[in-house]
PDB file of C-alpha atoms in Angstrom:
ATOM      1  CA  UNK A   1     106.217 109.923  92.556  1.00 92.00           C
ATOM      2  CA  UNK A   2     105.890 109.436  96.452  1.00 94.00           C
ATOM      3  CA  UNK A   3     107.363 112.138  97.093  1.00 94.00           C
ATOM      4  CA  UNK A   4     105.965 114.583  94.804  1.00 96.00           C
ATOM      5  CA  UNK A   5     102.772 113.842  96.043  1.00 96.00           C
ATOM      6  CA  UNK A   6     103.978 114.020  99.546  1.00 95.00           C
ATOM      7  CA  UNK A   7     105.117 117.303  98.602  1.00 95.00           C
ATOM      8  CA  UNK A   8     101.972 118.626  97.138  1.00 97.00           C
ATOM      9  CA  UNK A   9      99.737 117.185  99.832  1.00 96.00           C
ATOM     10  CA  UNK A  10     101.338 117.706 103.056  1.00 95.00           C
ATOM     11  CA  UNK A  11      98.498 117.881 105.284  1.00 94.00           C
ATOM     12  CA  UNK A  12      96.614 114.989 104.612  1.00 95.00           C
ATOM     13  CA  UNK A  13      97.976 110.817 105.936  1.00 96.00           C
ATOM     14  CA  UNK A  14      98.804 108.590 102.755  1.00 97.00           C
ATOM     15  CA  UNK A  15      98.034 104.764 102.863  1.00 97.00           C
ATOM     16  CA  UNK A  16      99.341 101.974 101.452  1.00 97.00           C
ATOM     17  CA  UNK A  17      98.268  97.855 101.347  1.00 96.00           C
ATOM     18  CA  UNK A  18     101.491  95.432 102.619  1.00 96.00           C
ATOM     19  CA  UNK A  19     100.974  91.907 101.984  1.00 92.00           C
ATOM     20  CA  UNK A  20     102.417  91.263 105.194  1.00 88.00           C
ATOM     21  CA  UNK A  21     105.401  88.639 104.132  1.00 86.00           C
ATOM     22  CA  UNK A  22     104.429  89.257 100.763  1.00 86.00           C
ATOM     23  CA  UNK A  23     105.140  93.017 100.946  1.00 89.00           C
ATOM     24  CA  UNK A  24     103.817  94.557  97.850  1.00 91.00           C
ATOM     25  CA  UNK A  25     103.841  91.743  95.452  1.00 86.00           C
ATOM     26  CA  UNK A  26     102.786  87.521  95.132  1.00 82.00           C
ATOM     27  CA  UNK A  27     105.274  85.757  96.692  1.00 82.00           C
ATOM     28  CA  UNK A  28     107.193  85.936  99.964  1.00 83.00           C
ATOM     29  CA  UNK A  29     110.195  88.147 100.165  1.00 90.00           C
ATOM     30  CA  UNK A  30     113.482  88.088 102.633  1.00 93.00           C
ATOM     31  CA  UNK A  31     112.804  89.538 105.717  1.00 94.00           C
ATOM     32  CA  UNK A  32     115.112  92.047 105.406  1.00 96.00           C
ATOM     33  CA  UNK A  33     113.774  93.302 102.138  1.00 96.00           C
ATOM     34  CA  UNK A  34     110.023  93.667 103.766  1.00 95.00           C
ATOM     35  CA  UNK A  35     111.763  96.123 106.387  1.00 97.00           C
ATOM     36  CA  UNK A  36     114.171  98.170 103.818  1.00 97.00           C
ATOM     37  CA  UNK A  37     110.831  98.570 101.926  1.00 96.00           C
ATOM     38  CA  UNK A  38     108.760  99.679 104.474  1.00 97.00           C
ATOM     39  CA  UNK A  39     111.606 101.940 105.824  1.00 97.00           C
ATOM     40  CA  UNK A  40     111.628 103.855 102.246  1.00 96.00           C
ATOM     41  CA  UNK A  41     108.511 104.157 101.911  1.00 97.00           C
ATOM     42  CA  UNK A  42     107.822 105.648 105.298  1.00 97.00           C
ATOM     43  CA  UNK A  43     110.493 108.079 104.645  1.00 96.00           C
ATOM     44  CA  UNK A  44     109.061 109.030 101.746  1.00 96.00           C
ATOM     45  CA  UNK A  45     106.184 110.014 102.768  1.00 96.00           C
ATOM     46  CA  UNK A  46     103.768 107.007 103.525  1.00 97.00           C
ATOM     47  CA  UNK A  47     101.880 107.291 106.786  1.00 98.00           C
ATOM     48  CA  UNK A  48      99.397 104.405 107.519  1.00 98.00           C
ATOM     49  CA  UNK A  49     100.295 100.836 106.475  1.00 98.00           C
ATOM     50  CA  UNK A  50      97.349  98.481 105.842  1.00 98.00           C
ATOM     51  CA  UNK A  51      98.601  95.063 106.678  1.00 97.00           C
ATOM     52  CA  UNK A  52      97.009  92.000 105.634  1.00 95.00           C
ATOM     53  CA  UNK A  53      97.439  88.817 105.131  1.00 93.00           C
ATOM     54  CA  UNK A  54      95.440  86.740 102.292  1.00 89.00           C
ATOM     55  CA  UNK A  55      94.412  83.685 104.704  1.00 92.00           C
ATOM     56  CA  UNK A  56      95.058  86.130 107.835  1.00 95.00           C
ATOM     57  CA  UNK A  57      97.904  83.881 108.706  1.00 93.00           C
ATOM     58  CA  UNK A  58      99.455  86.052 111.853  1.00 95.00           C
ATOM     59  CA  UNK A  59     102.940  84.481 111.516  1.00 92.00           C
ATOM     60  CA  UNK A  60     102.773  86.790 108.005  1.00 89.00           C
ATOM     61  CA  UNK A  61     101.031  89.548 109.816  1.00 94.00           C
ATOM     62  CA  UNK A  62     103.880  89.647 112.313  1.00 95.00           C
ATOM     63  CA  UNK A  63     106.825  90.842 109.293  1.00 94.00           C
ATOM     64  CA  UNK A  64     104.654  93.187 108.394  1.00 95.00           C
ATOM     65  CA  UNK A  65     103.501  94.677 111.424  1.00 97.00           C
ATOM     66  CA  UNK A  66     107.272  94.722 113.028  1.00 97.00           C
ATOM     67  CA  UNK A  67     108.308  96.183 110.211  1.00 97.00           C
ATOM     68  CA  UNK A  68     106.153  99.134 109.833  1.00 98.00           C
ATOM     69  CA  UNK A  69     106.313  99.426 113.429  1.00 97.00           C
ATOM     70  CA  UNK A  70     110.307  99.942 113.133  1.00 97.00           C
ATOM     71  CA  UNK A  71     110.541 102.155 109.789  1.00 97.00           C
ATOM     72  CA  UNK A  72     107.651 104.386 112.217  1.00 98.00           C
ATOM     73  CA  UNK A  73     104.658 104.124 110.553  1.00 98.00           C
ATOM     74  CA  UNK A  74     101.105 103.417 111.884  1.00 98.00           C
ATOM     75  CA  UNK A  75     100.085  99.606 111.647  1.00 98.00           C
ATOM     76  CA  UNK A  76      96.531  99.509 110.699  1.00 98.00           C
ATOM     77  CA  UNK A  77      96.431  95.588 111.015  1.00 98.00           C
ATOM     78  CA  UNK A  78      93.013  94.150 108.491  1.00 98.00           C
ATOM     79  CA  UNK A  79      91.505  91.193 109.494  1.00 98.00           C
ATOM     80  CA  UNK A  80      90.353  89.628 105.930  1.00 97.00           C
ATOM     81  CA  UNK A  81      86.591  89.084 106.432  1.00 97.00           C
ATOM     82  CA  UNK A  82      84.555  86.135 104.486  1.00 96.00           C
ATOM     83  CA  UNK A  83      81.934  84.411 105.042  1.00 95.00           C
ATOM     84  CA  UNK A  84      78.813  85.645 107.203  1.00 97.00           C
ATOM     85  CA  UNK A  85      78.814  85.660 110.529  1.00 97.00           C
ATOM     86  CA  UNK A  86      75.289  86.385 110.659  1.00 97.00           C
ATOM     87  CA  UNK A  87      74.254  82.959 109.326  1.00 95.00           C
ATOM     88  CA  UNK A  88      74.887  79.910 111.907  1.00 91.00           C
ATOM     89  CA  UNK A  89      75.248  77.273 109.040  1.00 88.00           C
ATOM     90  CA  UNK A  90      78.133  79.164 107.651  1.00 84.00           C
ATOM     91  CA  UNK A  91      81.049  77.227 108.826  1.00 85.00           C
ATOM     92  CA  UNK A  92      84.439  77.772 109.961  1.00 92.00           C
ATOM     93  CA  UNK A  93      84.285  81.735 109.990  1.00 95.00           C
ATOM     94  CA  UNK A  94      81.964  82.757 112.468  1.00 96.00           C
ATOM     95  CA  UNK A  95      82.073  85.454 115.275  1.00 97.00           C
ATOM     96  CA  UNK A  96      84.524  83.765 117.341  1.00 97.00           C
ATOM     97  CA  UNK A  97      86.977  83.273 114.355  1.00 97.00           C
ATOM     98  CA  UNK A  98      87.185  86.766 113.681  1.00 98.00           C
ATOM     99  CA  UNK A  99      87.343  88.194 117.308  1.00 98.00           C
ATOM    100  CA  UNK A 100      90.264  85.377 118.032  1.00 98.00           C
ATOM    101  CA  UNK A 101      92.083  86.850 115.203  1.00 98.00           C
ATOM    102  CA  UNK A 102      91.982  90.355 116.174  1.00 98.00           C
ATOM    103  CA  UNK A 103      92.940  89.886 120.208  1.00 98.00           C
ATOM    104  CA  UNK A 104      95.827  88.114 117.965  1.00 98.00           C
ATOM    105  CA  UNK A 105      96.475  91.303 116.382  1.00 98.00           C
ATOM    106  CA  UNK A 106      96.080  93.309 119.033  1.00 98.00           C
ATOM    107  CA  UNK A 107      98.511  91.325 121.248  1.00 97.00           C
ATOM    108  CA  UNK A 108     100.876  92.423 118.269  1.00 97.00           C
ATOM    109  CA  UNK A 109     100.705  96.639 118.991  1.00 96.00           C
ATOM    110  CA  UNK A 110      98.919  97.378 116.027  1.00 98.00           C
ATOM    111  CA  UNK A 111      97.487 101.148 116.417  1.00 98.00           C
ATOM    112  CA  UNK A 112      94.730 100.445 113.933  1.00 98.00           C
ATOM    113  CA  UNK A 113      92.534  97.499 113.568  1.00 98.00           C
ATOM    114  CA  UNK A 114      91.390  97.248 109.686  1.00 98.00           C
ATOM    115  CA  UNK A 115      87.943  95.265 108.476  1.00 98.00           C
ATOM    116  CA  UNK A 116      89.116  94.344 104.537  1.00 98.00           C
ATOM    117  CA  UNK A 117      85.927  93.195 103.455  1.00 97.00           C
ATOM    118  CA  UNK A 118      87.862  92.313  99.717  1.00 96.00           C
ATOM    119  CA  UNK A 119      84.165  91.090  98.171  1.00 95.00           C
ATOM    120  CA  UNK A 120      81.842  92.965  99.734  1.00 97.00           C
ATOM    121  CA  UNK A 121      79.999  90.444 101.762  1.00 97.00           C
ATOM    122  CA  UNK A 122      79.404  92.534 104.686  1.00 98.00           C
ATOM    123  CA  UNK A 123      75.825  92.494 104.961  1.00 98.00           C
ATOM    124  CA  UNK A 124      74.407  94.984 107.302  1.00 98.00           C
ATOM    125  CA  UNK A 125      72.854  92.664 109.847  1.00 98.00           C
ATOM    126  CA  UNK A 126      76.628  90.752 109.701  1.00 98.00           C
ATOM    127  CA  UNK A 127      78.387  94.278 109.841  1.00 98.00           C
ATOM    128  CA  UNK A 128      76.328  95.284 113.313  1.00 98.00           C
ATOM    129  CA  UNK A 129      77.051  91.630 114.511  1.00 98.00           C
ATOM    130  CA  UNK A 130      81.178  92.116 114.064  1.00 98.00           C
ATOM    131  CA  UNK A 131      81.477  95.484 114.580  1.00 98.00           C
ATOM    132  CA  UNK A 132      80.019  95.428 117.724  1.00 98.00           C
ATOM    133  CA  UNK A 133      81.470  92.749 119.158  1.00 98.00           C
ATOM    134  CA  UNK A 134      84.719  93.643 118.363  1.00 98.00           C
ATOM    135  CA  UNK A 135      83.882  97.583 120.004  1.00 98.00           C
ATOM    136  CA  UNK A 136      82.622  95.727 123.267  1.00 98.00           C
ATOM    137  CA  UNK A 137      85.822  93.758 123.631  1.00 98.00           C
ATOM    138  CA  UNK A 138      88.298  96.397 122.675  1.00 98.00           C
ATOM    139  CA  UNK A 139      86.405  99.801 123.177  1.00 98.00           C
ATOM    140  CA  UNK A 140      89.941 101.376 122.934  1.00 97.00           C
ATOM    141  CA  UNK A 141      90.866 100.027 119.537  1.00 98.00           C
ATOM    142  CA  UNK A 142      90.202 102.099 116.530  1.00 98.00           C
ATOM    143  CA  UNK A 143      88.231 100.085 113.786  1.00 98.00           C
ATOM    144  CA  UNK A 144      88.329 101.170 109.915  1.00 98.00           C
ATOM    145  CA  UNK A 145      85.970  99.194 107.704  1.00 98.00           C
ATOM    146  CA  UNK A 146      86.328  98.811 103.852  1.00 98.00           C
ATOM    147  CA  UNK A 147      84.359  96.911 101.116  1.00 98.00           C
ATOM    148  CA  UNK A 148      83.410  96.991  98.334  1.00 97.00           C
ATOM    149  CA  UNK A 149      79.450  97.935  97.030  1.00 97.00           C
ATOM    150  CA  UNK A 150      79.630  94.511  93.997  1.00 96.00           C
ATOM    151  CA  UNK A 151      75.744  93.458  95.569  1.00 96.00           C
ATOM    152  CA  UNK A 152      74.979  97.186  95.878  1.00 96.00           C
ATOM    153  CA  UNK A 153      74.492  97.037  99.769  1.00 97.00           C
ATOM    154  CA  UNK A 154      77.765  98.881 100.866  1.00 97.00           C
ATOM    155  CA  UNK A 155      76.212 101.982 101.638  1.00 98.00           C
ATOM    156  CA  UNK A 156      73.141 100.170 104.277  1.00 98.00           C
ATOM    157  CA  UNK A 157      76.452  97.991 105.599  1.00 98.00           C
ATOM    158  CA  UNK A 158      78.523 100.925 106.411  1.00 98.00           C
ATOM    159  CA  UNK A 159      76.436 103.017 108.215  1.00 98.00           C
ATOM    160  CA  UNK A 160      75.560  99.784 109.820  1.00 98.00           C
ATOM    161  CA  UNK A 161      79.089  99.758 111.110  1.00 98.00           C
ATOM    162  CA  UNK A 162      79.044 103.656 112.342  1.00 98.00           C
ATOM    163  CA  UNK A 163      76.707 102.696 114.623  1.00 98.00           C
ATOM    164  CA  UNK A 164      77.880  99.698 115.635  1.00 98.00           C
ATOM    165  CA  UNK A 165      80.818 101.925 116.884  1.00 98.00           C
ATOM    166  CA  UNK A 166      83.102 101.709 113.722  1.00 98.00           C
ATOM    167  CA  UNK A 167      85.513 104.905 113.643  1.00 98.00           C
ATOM    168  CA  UNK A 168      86.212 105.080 109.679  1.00 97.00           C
ATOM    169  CA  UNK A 169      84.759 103.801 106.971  1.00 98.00           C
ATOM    170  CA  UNK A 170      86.191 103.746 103.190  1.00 98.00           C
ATOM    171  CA  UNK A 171      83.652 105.234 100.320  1.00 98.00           C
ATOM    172  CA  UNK A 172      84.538 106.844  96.952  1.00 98.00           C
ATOM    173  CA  UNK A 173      83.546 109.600  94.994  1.00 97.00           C
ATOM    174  CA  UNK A 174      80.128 109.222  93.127  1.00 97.00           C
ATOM    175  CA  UNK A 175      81.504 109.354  89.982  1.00 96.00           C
ATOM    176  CA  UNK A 176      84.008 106.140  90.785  1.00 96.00           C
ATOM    177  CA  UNK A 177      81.855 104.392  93.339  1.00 97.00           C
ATOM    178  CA  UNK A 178      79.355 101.549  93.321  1.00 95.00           C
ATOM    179  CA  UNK A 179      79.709  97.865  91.988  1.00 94.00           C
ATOM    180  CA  UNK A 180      83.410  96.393  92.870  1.00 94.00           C
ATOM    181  CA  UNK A 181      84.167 100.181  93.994  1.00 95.00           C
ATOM    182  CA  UNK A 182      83.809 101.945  97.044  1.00 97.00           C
ATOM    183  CA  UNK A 183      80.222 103.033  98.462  1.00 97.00           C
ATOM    184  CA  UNK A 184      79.169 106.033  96.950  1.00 98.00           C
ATOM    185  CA  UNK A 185      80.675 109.001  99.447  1.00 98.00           C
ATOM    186  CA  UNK A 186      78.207 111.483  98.542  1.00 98.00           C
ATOM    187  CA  UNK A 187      75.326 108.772  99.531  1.00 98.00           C
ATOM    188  CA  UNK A 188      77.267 108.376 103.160  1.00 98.00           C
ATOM    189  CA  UNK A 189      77.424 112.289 103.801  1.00 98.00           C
ATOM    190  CA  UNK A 190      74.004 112.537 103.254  1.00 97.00           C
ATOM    191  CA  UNK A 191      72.387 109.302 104.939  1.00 97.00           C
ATOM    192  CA  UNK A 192      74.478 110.831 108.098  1.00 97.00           C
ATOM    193  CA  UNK A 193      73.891 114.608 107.588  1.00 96.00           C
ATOM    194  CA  UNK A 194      71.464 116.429 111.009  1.00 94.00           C
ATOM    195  CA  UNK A 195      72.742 112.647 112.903  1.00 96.00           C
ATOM    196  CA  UNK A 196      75.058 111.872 115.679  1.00 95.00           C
ATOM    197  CA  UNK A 197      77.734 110.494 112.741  1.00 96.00           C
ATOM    198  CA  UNK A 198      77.712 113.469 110.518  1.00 96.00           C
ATOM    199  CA  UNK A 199      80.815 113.358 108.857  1.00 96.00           C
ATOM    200  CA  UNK A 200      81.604 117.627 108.733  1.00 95.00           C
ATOM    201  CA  UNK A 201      81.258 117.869 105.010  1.00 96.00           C
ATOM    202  CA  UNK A 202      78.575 118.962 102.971  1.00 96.00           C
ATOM    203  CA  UNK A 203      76.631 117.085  99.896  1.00 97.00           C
ATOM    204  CA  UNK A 204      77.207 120.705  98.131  1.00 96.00           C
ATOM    205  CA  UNK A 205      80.801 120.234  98.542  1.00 96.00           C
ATOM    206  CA  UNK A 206      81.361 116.552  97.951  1.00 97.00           C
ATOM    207  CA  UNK A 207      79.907 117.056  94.415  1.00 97.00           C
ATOM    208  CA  UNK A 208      81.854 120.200  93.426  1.00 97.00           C
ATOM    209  CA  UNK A 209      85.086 117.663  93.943  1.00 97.00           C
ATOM    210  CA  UNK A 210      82.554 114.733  91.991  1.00 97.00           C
ATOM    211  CA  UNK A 211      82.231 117.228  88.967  1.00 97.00           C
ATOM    212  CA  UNK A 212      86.141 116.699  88.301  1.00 96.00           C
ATOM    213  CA  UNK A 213      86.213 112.920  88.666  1.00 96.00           C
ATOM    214  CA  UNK A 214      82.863 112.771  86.241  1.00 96.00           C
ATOM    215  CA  UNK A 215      84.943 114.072  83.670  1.00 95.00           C
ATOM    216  CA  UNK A 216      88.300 112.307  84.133  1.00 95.00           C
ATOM    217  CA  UNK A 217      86.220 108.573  84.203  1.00 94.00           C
ATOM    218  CA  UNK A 218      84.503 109.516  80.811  1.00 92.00           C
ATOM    219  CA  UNK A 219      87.981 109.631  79.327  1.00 94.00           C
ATOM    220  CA  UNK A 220      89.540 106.521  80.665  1.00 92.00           C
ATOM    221  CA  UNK A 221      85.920 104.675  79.973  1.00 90.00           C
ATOM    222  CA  UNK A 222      87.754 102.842  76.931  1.00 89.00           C
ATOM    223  CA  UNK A 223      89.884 100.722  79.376  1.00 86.00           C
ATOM    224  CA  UNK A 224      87.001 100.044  81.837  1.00 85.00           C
ATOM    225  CA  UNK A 225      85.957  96.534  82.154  1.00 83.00           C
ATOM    226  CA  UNK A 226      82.612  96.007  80.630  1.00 82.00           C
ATOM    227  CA  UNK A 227      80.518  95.980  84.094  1.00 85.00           C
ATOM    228  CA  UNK A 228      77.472  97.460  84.075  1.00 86.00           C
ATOM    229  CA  UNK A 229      75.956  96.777  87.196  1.00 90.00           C
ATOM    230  CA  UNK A 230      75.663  95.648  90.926  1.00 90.00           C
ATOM    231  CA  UNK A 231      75.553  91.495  90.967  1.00 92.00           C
ATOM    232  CA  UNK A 232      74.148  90.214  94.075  1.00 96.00           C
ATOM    233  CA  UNK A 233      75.491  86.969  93.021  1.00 95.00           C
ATOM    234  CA  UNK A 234      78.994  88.030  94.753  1.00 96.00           C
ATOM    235  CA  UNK A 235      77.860  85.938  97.928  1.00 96.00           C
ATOM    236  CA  UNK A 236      77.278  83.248  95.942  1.00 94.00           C
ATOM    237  CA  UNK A 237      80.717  82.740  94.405  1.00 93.00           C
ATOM    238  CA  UNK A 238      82.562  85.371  96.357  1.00 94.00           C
ATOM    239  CA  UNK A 239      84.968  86.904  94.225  1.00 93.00           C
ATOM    240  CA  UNK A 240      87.320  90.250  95.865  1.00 93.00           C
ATOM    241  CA  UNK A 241      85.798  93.057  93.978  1.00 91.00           C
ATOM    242  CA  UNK A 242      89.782  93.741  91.658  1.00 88.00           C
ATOM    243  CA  UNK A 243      89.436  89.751  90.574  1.00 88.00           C
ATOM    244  CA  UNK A 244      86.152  90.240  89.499  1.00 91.00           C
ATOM    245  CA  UNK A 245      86.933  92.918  87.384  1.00 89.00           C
ATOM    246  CA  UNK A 246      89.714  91.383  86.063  1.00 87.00           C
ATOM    247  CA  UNK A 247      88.429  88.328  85.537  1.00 89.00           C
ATOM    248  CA  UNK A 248      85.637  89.843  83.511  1.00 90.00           C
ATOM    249  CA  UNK A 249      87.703  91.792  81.031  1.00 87.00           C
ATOM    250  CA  UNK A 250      90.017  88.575  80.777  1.00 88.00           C
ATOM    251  CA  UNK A 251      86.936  86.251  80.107  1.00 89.00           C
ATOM    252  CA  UNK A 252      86.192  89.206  77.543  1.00 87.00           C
ATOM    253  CA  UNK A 253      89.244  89.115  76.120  1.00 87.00           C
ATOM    254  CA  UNK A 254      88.977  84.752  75.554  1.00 90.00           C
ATOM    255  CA  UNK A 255      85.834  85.250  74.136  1.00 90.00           C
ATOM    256  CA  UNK A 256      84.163  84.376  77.373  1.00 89.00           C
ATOM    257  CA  UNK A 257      81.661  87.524  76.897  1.00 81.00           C
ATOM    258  CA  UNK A 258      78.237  85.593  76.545  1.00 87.00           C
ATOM    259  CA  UNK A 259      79.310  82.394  79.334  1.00 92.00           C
ATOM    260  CA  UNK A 260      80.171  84.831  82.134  1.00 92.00           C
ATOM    261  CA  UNK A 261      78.013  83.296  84.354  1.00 93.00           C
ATOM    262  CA  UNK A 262      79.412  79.922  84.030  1.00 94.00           C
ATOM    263  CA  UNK A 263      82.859  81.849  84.949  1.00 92.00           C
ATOM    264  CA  UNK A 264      81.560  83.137  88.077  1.00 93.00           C
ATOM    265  CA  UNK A 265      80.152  79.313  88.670  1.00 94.00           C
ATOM    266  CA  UNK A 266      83.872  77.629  87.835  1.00 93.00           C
ATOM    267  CA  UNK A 267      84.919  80.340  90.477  1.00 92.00           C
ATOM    268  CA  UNK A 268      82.667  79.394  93.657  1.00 93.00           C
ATOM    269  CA  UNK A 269      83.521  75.322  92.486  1.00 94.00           C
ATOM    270  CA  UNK A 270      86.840  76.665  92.800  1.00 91.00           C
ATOM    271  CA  UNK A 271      86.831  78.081  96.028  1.00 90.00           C
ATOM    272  CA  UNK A 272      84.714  75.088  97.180  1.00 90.00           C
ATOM    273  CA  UNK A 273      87.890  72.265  95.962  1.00 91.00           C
ATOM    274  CA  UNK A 274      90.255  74.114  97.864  1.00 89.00           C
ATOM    275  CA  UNK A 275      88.477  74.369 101.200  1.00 90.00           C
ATOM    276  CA  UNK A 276      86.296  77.967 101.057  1.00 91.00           C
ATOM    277  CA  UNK A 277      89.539  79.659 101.424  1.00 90.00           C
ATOM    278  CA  UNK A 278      90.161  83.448 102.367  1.00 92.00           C
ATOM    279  CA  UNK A 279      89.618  85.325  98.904  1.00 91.00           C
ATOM    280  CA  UNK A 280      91.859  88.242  98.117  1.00 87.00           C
ATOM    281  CA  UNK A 281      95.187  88.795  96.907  1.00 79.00           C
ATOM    282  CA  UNK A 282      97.261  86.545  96.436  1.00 76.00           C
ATOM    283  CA  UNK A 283      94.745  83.753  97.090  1.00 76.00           C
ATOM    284  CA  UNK A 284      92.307  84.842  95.238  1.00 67.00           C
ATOM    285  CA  UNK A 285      93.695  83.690  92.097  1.00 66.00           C
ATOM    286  CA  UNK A 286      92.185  80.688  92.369  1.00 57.00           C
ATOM    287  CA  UNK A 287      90.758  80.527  88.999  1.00 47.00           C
TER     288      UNK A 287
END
C-alpha cells in the first residue's frame, strides 16, 4: 500500500509515528527488528519519521532516532508536551523540563524537533511561552507543532506558535477538523492570509479540496464516535485526543452513554494514582 501511494504521490514527503523502542506497536521490540522496520519502510517510500516516546524517556528515543537515522530517513524527534508551562503551580513539567529534554534530543542529530501536543493542552499563552524559548536557544532547529483542537483553542494556539517562531504546524481539512482532530486548515489560511506567515494557499482553494472530504465523512458518519462537540474539560482530566474517542465509543458500547462524565472523572483519578504521567500512546491507557 506504501508503495502505491508512493507511486501516485511522488512529489510530496510521507510521515509516519515510531514509538521509539516500541516501533509501531505497545510493547518493546528487539533492537534489530526496530531498524529492519524502519529500513523497509524508508525504502518504501516513507520520508519523515516522527519519533516519540510516551514518557519522553530518551534511552527509547535513542533506538528510534539511530535507527531512522541509519535506514536514511529524517528524524523529526517530538517532545510529548503535558501539563502547562504557563501556570507556576503546575508541577514537575515546567519550562525547564521541556527545554532539558530537547538539548537532549538535539545532542542526538535529530533534523527535526516535533511538539506532540497528544491532548491538546497547548494553550496559546503556554504555546508563545515554549515555542519561544525553545527558538531563542536553538534558532537553527526546525520546530513542527501538532495538537489536537478537543477545548476548541487549537487554531488561537497555533498561530500562537507561528509567531513565536514555530516553522510547521499540523491542521486538517474543515470537513475532518475540530474537537480531538486537527485545527481547522481553512481557519489557519485565512487568520494568516495579507500577514508575514501567509501560508501560499488560498481559502478558495483549500475548500475546493474540503468539498471532497465533506462528502467522504458523511459516508463513514455510521462508525464515528458519538462526539458532538469541543470539551474544555480536556485540561481537566487530560485525555490524548485518539483515547478520548475511543474511550467514548467504548463507554458507549458498555452502556456508559449517560455517565460519561464520571468516565472522564475515573480518568484524571487515574492519571493522578499513577503520578500525572505523560498521556499518549502506550501510556495513555491508563483507564
Amino acid at each position: 500500500r506504501l508503495s502505491s501511494l508512493r507511486e501516485a504521490v511522488p512529489d510530496i514527503p510521507f510521515q509516519m509515528l515510531l514509538r521509539g523502542a516500541n516501533g509501531v506497536g505497545y510493547t518493546s521490540y528487539p533492537d534489530n527488528v526496530v531498524y529492519e522496520f524502519c529500513k523497509l519502510a524508508k525504502e518504501t517510500g516513507m520520508d519523515v519519521f516522527r519519533v516519540f516516546d510516551s514518557v519522553n524517556y530518551i534511552e527509547n528515543m535513542k533506538l528510534g532516532i539511530d535507527a531512522v537515522g541509519q535506514a536514511g530517513g529524517i528524524v523529526e524527534a517530538a517532545v510529548c508536551y503535558t501539563g502547562d508551562v504557563a501556570d507556576p503551580n503546575r508541577g514537575m513539567y515546567d519550562l525547564e523540563y521541556y527545554l532539558n529534554f530537547v538539548r537532549q534530543l538535539k545532542a542526538q542529530g535529530i533534523h527535526v524537533l516535533a511538539i506532540k501536543d497528544m491532548a491538546g493542552l497547548l494553550k496559546p499563552e503556554a504555546a508563545t511561552m515554549l515555542v519561544s524559548a525553545i527558538r531563542e536557544e536553538h534558532p537553527d532547529l526546525p520546530i513542527h507543532v501538532h495538537t489536537h483542537d478537543t477545548a476548541g483553542t487549537g487554531v488561537a494556539s497555533m498561530l500562537a506558535c507561528a509567531k513565536a517562531g514555530a516553522d510547521a504546524v499540523d491542521a486538517a481539512m474543515d470537513a475532518m477538523s475540530g474537537m480531538t482532530s486537527q485545527p481547522s486548515l481553512g481557519a489557519l489560511v485565512a487568520s494568516t492570509a495579507n500577514s508575514d506567515f501567509n501560508t501560499g494557499m488560498t481559502l478558495k482553494e483549500v475548500s475546493q479540496v474540503n468539498e471532497y472530504w465533506e462528502e467522504c465523512r458523511g459516508l463513514y458518519a455510521p462508525f464515528e464516535s458519538g462526539q458532538k462537540s469541543g470539551s474544555a474539560d480536556v485540561y481537566i482530566h487530560e485525555m490524548p485526543g485518539g483515547q478520548y474517542t475511543n474511550l467514548l465509543y467504548q463507554s458507549s458500547q458498555l452502556g456508559l452513554t449517560g455517565q460519561w462524565a464520571h468516565v472522564k472523572e475515573a480518568y484524571a483519578v487515574a492519571n493522578r494514582l499513577l503520578g500525572d504521567i505523560i498521556k499518549v500512546t502506550p501510556s495513555s491507557k491508563v483507564a
